[in-house]
mmCIF file with all atom_site columns, C-alpha atoms in Angstrom:
data_model
loop_
_atom_site.group_PDB
_atom_site.id
_atom_site.type_symbol
_atom_site.label_atom_id
_atom_site.label_alt_id
_atom_site.label_comp_id
_atom_site.label_asym_id
_atom_site.label_entity_id
_atom_site.label_seq_id
_atom_site.pdbx_PDB_ins_code
_atom_site.Cartn_x
_atom_site.Cartn_y
_atom_site.Cartn_z
_atom_site.occupancy
_atom_site.B_iso_or_equiv
_atom_site.pdbx_formal_charge
_atom_site.auth_seq_id
_atom_site.auth_comp_id
_atom_site.auth_asym_id
_atom_site.auth_atom_id
_atom_site.pdbx_PDB_model_num
ATOM 1   C CA . MET A 1 1   ? -14.097 -17.369 15.194  1.00 45.00 ? 24  MET A CA 1
ATOM 2   C CA . ASN A 1 2   ? -11.846 -14.671 15.099  1.00 51.00 ? 25  ASN A CA 1
ATOM 3   C CA . ARG A 1 3   ? -12.679 -11.870 13.477  1.00 48.00 ? 26  ARG A CA 1
ATOM 4   C CA . ARG A 1 4   ? -9.890  -9.512  11.542  1.00 48.00 ? 27  ARG A CA 1
ATOM 5   C CA . PRO A 1 5   ? -9.304  -5.779  12.337  1.00 50.00 ? 28  PRO A CA 1
ATOM 6   C CA . ILE A 1 6   ? -10.132 -5.562  8.375   1.00 46.00 ? 29  ILE A CA 1
ATOM 7   C CA . ASP A 1 7   ? -13.140 -7.270  8.794   1.00 48.00 ? 30  ASP A CA 1
ATOM 8   C CA . ARG A 1 8   ? -14.225 -4.931  11.476  1.00 52.00 ? 31  ARG A CA 1
ATOM 9   C CA . GLU A 1 9   ? -13.332 -2.053  9.464   1.00 55.00 ? 32  GLU A CA 1
ATOM 10  C CA . SER A 1 10  ? -16.299 0.571   8.817   1.00 59.00 ? 33  SER A CA 1
ATOM 11  C CA . PRO A 1 11  ? -17.058 0.524   4.897   1.00 57.00 ? 34  PRO A CA 1
ATOM 12  C CA . ASP A 1 12  ? -17.973 3.861   5.161   1.00 58.00 ? 35  ASP A CA 1
ATOM 13  C CA . ARG A 1 13  ? -14.512 4.800   5.927   1.00 62.00 ? 36  ARG A CA 1
ATOM 14  C CA . LEU A 1 14  ? -13.048 2.907   3.467   1.00 62.00 ? 37  LEU A CA 1
ATOM 15  C CA . TYR A 1 15  ? -14.890 4.458   0.976   1.00 55.00 ? 38  TYR A CA 1
ATOM 16  C CA . THR A 1 16  ? -13.867 8.097   2.494   1.00 63.00 ? 39  THR A CA 1
ATOM 17  C CA . VAL A 1 17  ? -10.221 6.979   2.599   1.00 65.00 ? 40  VAL A CA 1
ATOM 18  C CA . THR A 1 18  ? -10.735 6.628   -1.083  1.00 61.00 ? 41  THR A CA 1
ATOM 19  C CA . GLY A 1 19  ? -12.715 8.828   -2.136  1.00 60.00 ? 42  GLY A CA 1
ATOM 20  C CA . GLY A 1 20  ? -15.702 6.608   -3.039  1.00 57.00 ? 43  GLY A CA 1
ATOM 21  C CA . ARG A 1 21  ? -13.280 5.039   -5.999  1.00 63.00 ? 44  ARG A CA 1
ATOM 22  C CA . THR A 1 22  ? -13.172 1.391   -5.769  1.00 60.00 ? 45  THR A CA 1
ATOM 23  C CA . ARG A 1 23  ? -10.188 0.616   -8.399  1.00 66.00 ? 46  ARG A CA 1
ATOM 24  C CA . ALA A 1 24  ? -6.953  1.947   -9.006  1.00 63.00 ? 47  ALA A CA 1
ATOM 25  C CA . ASP A 1 25  ? -5.118  1.124   -12.637 1.00 64.00 ? 48  ASP A CA 1
ATOM 26  C CA . GLU A 1 26  ? -3.821  -2.019  -11.892 1.00 66.00 ? 49  GLU A CA 1
ATOM 27  C CA . THR A 1 27  ? -0.955  -1.881  -14.309 1.00 70.00 ? 50  THR A CA 1
ATOM 28  C CA . ALA A 1 28  ? 0.229   1.046   -12.314 1.00 76.00 ? 51  ALA A CA 1
ATOM 29  C CA . PHE A 1 29  ? 1.065   -1.829  -8.851  1.00 81.00 ? 52  PHE A CA 1
ATOM 30  C CA . ASP A 1 30  ? 1.144   -4.903  -7.877  1.00 84.00 ? 53  ASP A CA 1
ATOM 31  C CA . SER A 1 31  ? 1.437   -6.662  -4.315  1.00 84.00 ? 54  SER A CA 1
ATOM 32  C CA . VAL A 1 32  ? 5.672   -6.641  -4.807  1.00 86.00 ? 55  VAL A CA 1
ATOM 33  C CA . SER A 1 33  ? 6.290   -3.477  -6.279  1.00 89.00 ? 56  SER A CA 1
ATOM 34  C CA . LEU A 1 34  ? 8.055   -0.571  -4.362  1.00 93.00 ? 57  LEU A CA 1
ATOM 35  C CA . ILE A 1 35  ? 7.056   2.350   -3.346  1.00 94.00 ? 58  ILE A CA 1
ATOM 36  C CA . VAL A 1 36  ? 9.532   5.114   -2.845  1.00 95.00 ? 59  VAL A CA 1
ATOM 37  C CA . SER A 1 37  ? 8.507   8.351   -1.506  1.00 96.00 ? 60  SER A CA 1
ATOM 38  C CA . GLU A 1 38  ? 10.246  11.566  -3.472  1.00 95.00 ? 61  GLU A CA 1
ATOM 39  C CA . CYS A 1 39  ? 9.044   14.671  -1.026  1.00 93.00 ? 62  CYS A CA 1
ATOM 40  C CA . GLU A 1 40  ? 8.039   14.377  2.369   1.00 94.00 ? 63  GLU A CA 1
ATOM 41  C CA . PRO A 1 41  ? 4.355   15.037  3.150   1.00 92.00 ? 64  PRO A CA 1
ATOM 42  C CA . VAL A 1 42  ? 2.885   18.931  3.345   1.00 91.00 ? 65  VAL A CA 1
ATOM 43  C CA . PRO A 1 43  ? 0.163   20.440  5.330   1.00 92.00 ? 66  PRO A CA 1
ATOM 44  C CA . GLY A 1 44  ? -3.336  19.325  4.798   1.00 90.00 ? 67  GLY A CA 1
ATOM 45  C CA . MET A 1 45  ? -2.677  16.212  2.889   1.00 90.00 ? 68  MET A CA 1
ATOM 46  C CA . GLN A 1 46  ? -4.413  13.240  3.683   1.00 88.00 ? 69  GLN A CA 1
ATOM 47  C CA . SER A 1 47  ? -3.951  11.161  6.657   1.00 88.00 ? 70  SER A CA 1
ATOM 48  C CA . GLU A 1 48  ? -3.042  7.942   4.909   1.00 90.00 ? 71  GLU A CA 1
ATOM 49  C CA . HIS A 1 49  ? -1.030  9.307   2.301   1.00 93.00 ? 72  HIS A CA 1
ATOM 50  C CA . VAL A 1 50  ? 0.927   11.200  5.186   1.00 94.00 ? 73  VAL A CA 1
ATOM 51  C CA . LYS A 1 51  ? 1.293   8.073   6.520   1.00 94.00 ? 74  LYS A CA 1
ATOM 52  C CA . ILE A 1 52  ? 2.157   5.803   3.243   1.00 95.00 ? 75  ILE A CA 1
ATOM 53  C CA . LEU A 1 53  ? 5.071   9.189   2.492   1.00 96.00 ? 76  LEU A CA 1
ATOM 54  C CA . GLN A 1 54  ? 7.027   8.433   5.103   1.00 96.00 ? 77  GLN A CA 1
ATOM 55  C CA . LEU A 1 55  ? 6.721   4.368   5.549   1.00 95.00 ? 78  LEU A CA 1
ATOM 56  C CA . ALA A 1 56  ? 8.142   4.795   1.645   1.00 95.00 ? 79  ALA A CA 1
ATOM 57  C CA . ARG A 1 57  ? 11.246  6.985   2.788   1.00 95.00 ? 80  ARG A CA 1
ATOM 58  C CA . ARG A 1 58  ? 12.872  3.351   1.711   1.00 94.00 ? 81  ARG A CA 1
ATOM 59  C CA . PRO A 1 59  ? 11.513  1.492   -0.420  1.00 93.00 ? 82  PRO A CA 1
ATOM 60  C CA . THR A 1 60  ? 8.587   0.001   1.011   1.00 94.00 ? 83  THR A CA 1
ATOM 61  C CA . ALA A 1 61  ? 6.816   -3.263  -0.938  1.00 94.00 ? 84  ALA A CA 1
ATOM 62  C CA . VAL A 1 62  ? 2.905   -2.422  -1.562  1.00 93.00 ? 85  VAL A CA 1
ATOM 63  C CA . VAL A 1 63  ? 1.632   -5.547  1.038   1.00 93.00 ? 86  VAL A CA 1
ATOM 64  C CA . GLU A 1 64  ? 4.024   -3.930  3.603   1.00 94.00 ? 87  GLU A CA 1
ATOM 65  C CA . LEU A 1 65  ? 2.316   -0.783  3.419   1.00 95.00 ? 88  LEU A CA 1
ATOM 66  C CA . SER A 1 66  ? -1.126  -2.199  3.726   1.00 92.00 ? 89  SER A CA 1
ATOM 67  C CA . ALA A 1 67  ? -0.073  -4.114  6.279   1.00 93.00 ? 90  ALA A CA 1
ATOM 68  C CA . GLU A 1 68  ? 1.123   -1.085  8.384   1.00 93.00 ? 91  GLU A CA 1
ATOM 69  C CA . LEU A 1 69  ? -1.702  1.126   7.288   1.00 90.00 ? 92  LEU A CA 1
ATOM 70  C CA . ARG A 1 70  ? -4.582  -1.832  8.052   1.00 89.00 ? 93  ARG A CA 1
ATOM 71  C CA . LEU A 1 71  ? -5.653  -1.225  4.786   1.00 88.00 ? 94  LEU A CA 1
ATOM 72  C CA . PRO A 1 72  ? -6.663  -3.735  2.341   1.00 87.00 ? 95  PRO A CA 1
ATOM 73  C CA . VAL A 1 73  ? -4.655  -4.253  -0.893  1.00 88.00 ? 96  VAL A CA 1
ATOM 74  C CA . SER A 1 74  ? -6.972  -2.513  -3.114  1.00 85.00 ? 97  SER A CA 1
ATOM 75  C CA . VAL A 1 75  ? -7.214  0.377   -1.002  1.00 86.00 ? 98  VAL A CA 1
ATOM 76  C CA . VAL A 1 76  ? -3.543  1.187   -0.611  1.00 90.00 ? 99  VAL A CA 1
ATOM 77  C CA . LYS A 1 77  ? -2.956  1.011   -4.432  1.00 91.00 ? 100 LYS A CA 1
ATOM 78  C CA . ILE A 1 78  ? -5.921  3.728   -4.774  1.00 89.00 ? 101 ILE A CA 1
ATOM 79  C CA . LEU A 1 79  ? -4.043  6.004   -2.291  1.00 91.00 ? 102 LEU A CA 1
ATOM 80  C CA . LEU A 1 80  ? -0.789  5.097   -4.205  1.00 93.00 ? 103 LEU A CA 1
ATOM 81  C CA . ARG A 1 81  ? -2.093  6.024   -7.659  1.00 91.00 ? 104 ARG A CA 1
ATOM 82  C CA . ASP A 1 82  ? -2.783  9.722   -5.954  1.00 89.00 ? 105 ASP A CA 1
ATOM 83  C CA . LEU A 1 83  ? 0.289   9.620   -4.970  1.00 93.00 ? 106 LEU A CA 1
ATOM 84  C CA . LEU A 1 84  ? 2.372   8.753   -7.872  1.00 93.00 ? 107 LEU A CA 1
ATOM 85  C CA . ASP A 1 85  ? 0.150   11.267  -10.327 1.00 90.00 ? 108 ASP A CA 1
ATOM 86  C CA . THR A 1 86  ? 1.328   14.054  -8.306  1.00 92.00 ? 109 THR A CA 1
ATOM 87  C CA . GLY A 1 87  ? 4.531   12.914  -9.021  1.00 94.00 ? 110 GLY A CA 1
ATOM 88  C CA . ARG A 1 88  ? 4.938   12.469  -4.794  1.00 95.00 ? 111 ARG A CA 1
ATOM 89  C CA . ILE A 1 89  ? 6.614   8.622   -4.961  1.00 95.00 ? 112 ILE A CA 1
ATOM 90  C CA . THR A 1 90  ? 7.697   6.519   -7.255  1.00 94.00 ? 113 THR A CA 1
ATOM 91  C CA . VAL A 1 91  ? 7.463   2.724   -8.313  1.00 92.00 ? 114 VAL A CA 1
ATOM 92  C CA . ARG A 1 92  ? 9.700   0.528   -8.894  1.00 89.00 ? 115 ARG A CA 1
ATOM 93  C CA . HIS A 1 93  ? 8.473   -3.597  -10.429 1.00 82.00 ? 116 HIS A CA 1
ATOM 94  C CA . PRO A 1 94  ? 10.355  -6.191  -9.705  1.00 72.00 ? 117 PRO A CA 1
ATOM 95  C CA . SER A 1 95  ? 12.757  -7.153  -12.886 1.00 64.00 ? 118 SER A CA 1
ATOM 96  C CA . ALA A 1 96  ? 11.879  -9.627  -14.924 1.00 51.00 ? 119 ALA A CA 1
ATOM 97  C CA . GLU A 1 97  ? 16.042  -10.499 -15.446 1.00 49.00 ? 120 GLU A CA 1
ATOM 98  C CA . THR A 1 98  ? 16.188  -11.422 -11.981 1.00 57.00 ? 121 THR A CA 1
ATOM 99  C CA . GLY A 1 99  ? 14.190  -14.130 -11.632 1.00 62.00 ? 122 GLY A CA 1
ATOM 100 C CA . LYS A 1 100 ? 12.108  -15.061 -9.379  1.00 69.00 ? 123 LYS A CA 1
ATOM 101 C CA . PRO A 1 101 ? 12.062  -13.482 -6.038  1.00 71.00 ? 124 PRO A CA 1
ATOM 102 C CA . ALA A 1 102 ? 14.664  -14.694 -3.039  1.00 77.00 ? 125 ALA A CA 1
ATOM 103 C CA . PRO A 1 103 ? 12.587  -17.323 -0.888  1.00 81.00 ? 126 PRO A CA 1
ATOM 104 C CA . ASP A 1 104 ? 12.994  -14.924 2.380   1.00 84.00 ? 127 ASP A CA 1
ATOM 105 C CA . ILE A 1 105 ? 10.808  -12.036 0.189   1.00 84.00 ? 128 ILE A CA 1
ATOM 106 C CA . LEU A 1 106 ? 8.466   -14.721 -0.352  1.00 84.00 ? 129 LEU A CA 1
ATOM 107 C CA . ARG A 1 107 ? 8.115   -15.030 3.462   1.00 87.00 ? 130 ARG A CA 1
ATOM 108 C CA . GLN A 1 108 ? 8.131   -11.684 4.278   1.00 87.00 ? 131 GLN A CA 1
ATOM 109 C CA . VAL A 1 109 ? 5.558   -11.088 2.002   1.00 88.00 ? 132 VAL A CA 1
ATOM 110 C CA . LEU A 1 110 ? 3.568   -14.116 3.169   1.00 87.00 ? 133 LEU A CA 1
ATOM 111 C CA . VAL A 1 111 ? 4.325   -13.056 6.701   1.00 88.00 ? 134 VAL A CA 1
ATOM 112 C CA . ALA A 1 112 ? 2.825   -9.511  6.163   1.00 86.00 ? 135 ALA A CA 1
ATOM 113 C CA . LEU A 1 113 ? 0.282   -10.741 3.881   1.00 86.00 ? 136 LEU A CA 1
ATOM 114 C CA . HIS A 1 114 ? -0.704  -13.445 6.718   1.00 86.00 ? 137 HIS A CA 1
ATOM 115 C CA . ASN A 1 115 ? -1.170  -9.920  9.178   1.00 84.00 ? 138 ASN A CA 1
ATOM 116 C CA . LEU A 1 116 ? -3.803  -8.511  7.684   1.00 76.00 ? 139 LEU A CA 1
#
């Protein structure tokens, strides 16, 4: 059985990345929420926060960020909460008025999850 990169991730590193936190506010984000940077990274920021701000210069789904960072979605949500609380990102939730997501979006999400 081949182990995925996340299976080899050090629990100590994940603990350090999140500052020991294990949960983000689940109402703030879901897997397909779009994240948009509102500023450029500043010196001294945590490297994962910098990468999120760079990736989210265009609207980017939470699962895409997770795949790019090679971190679990739960860890990415904690990092996103930090950025949201400081006004460095905004969150765009899929509108209930638009109905179901397009099949190609669902395929992209499935591929991103598979790549985790």
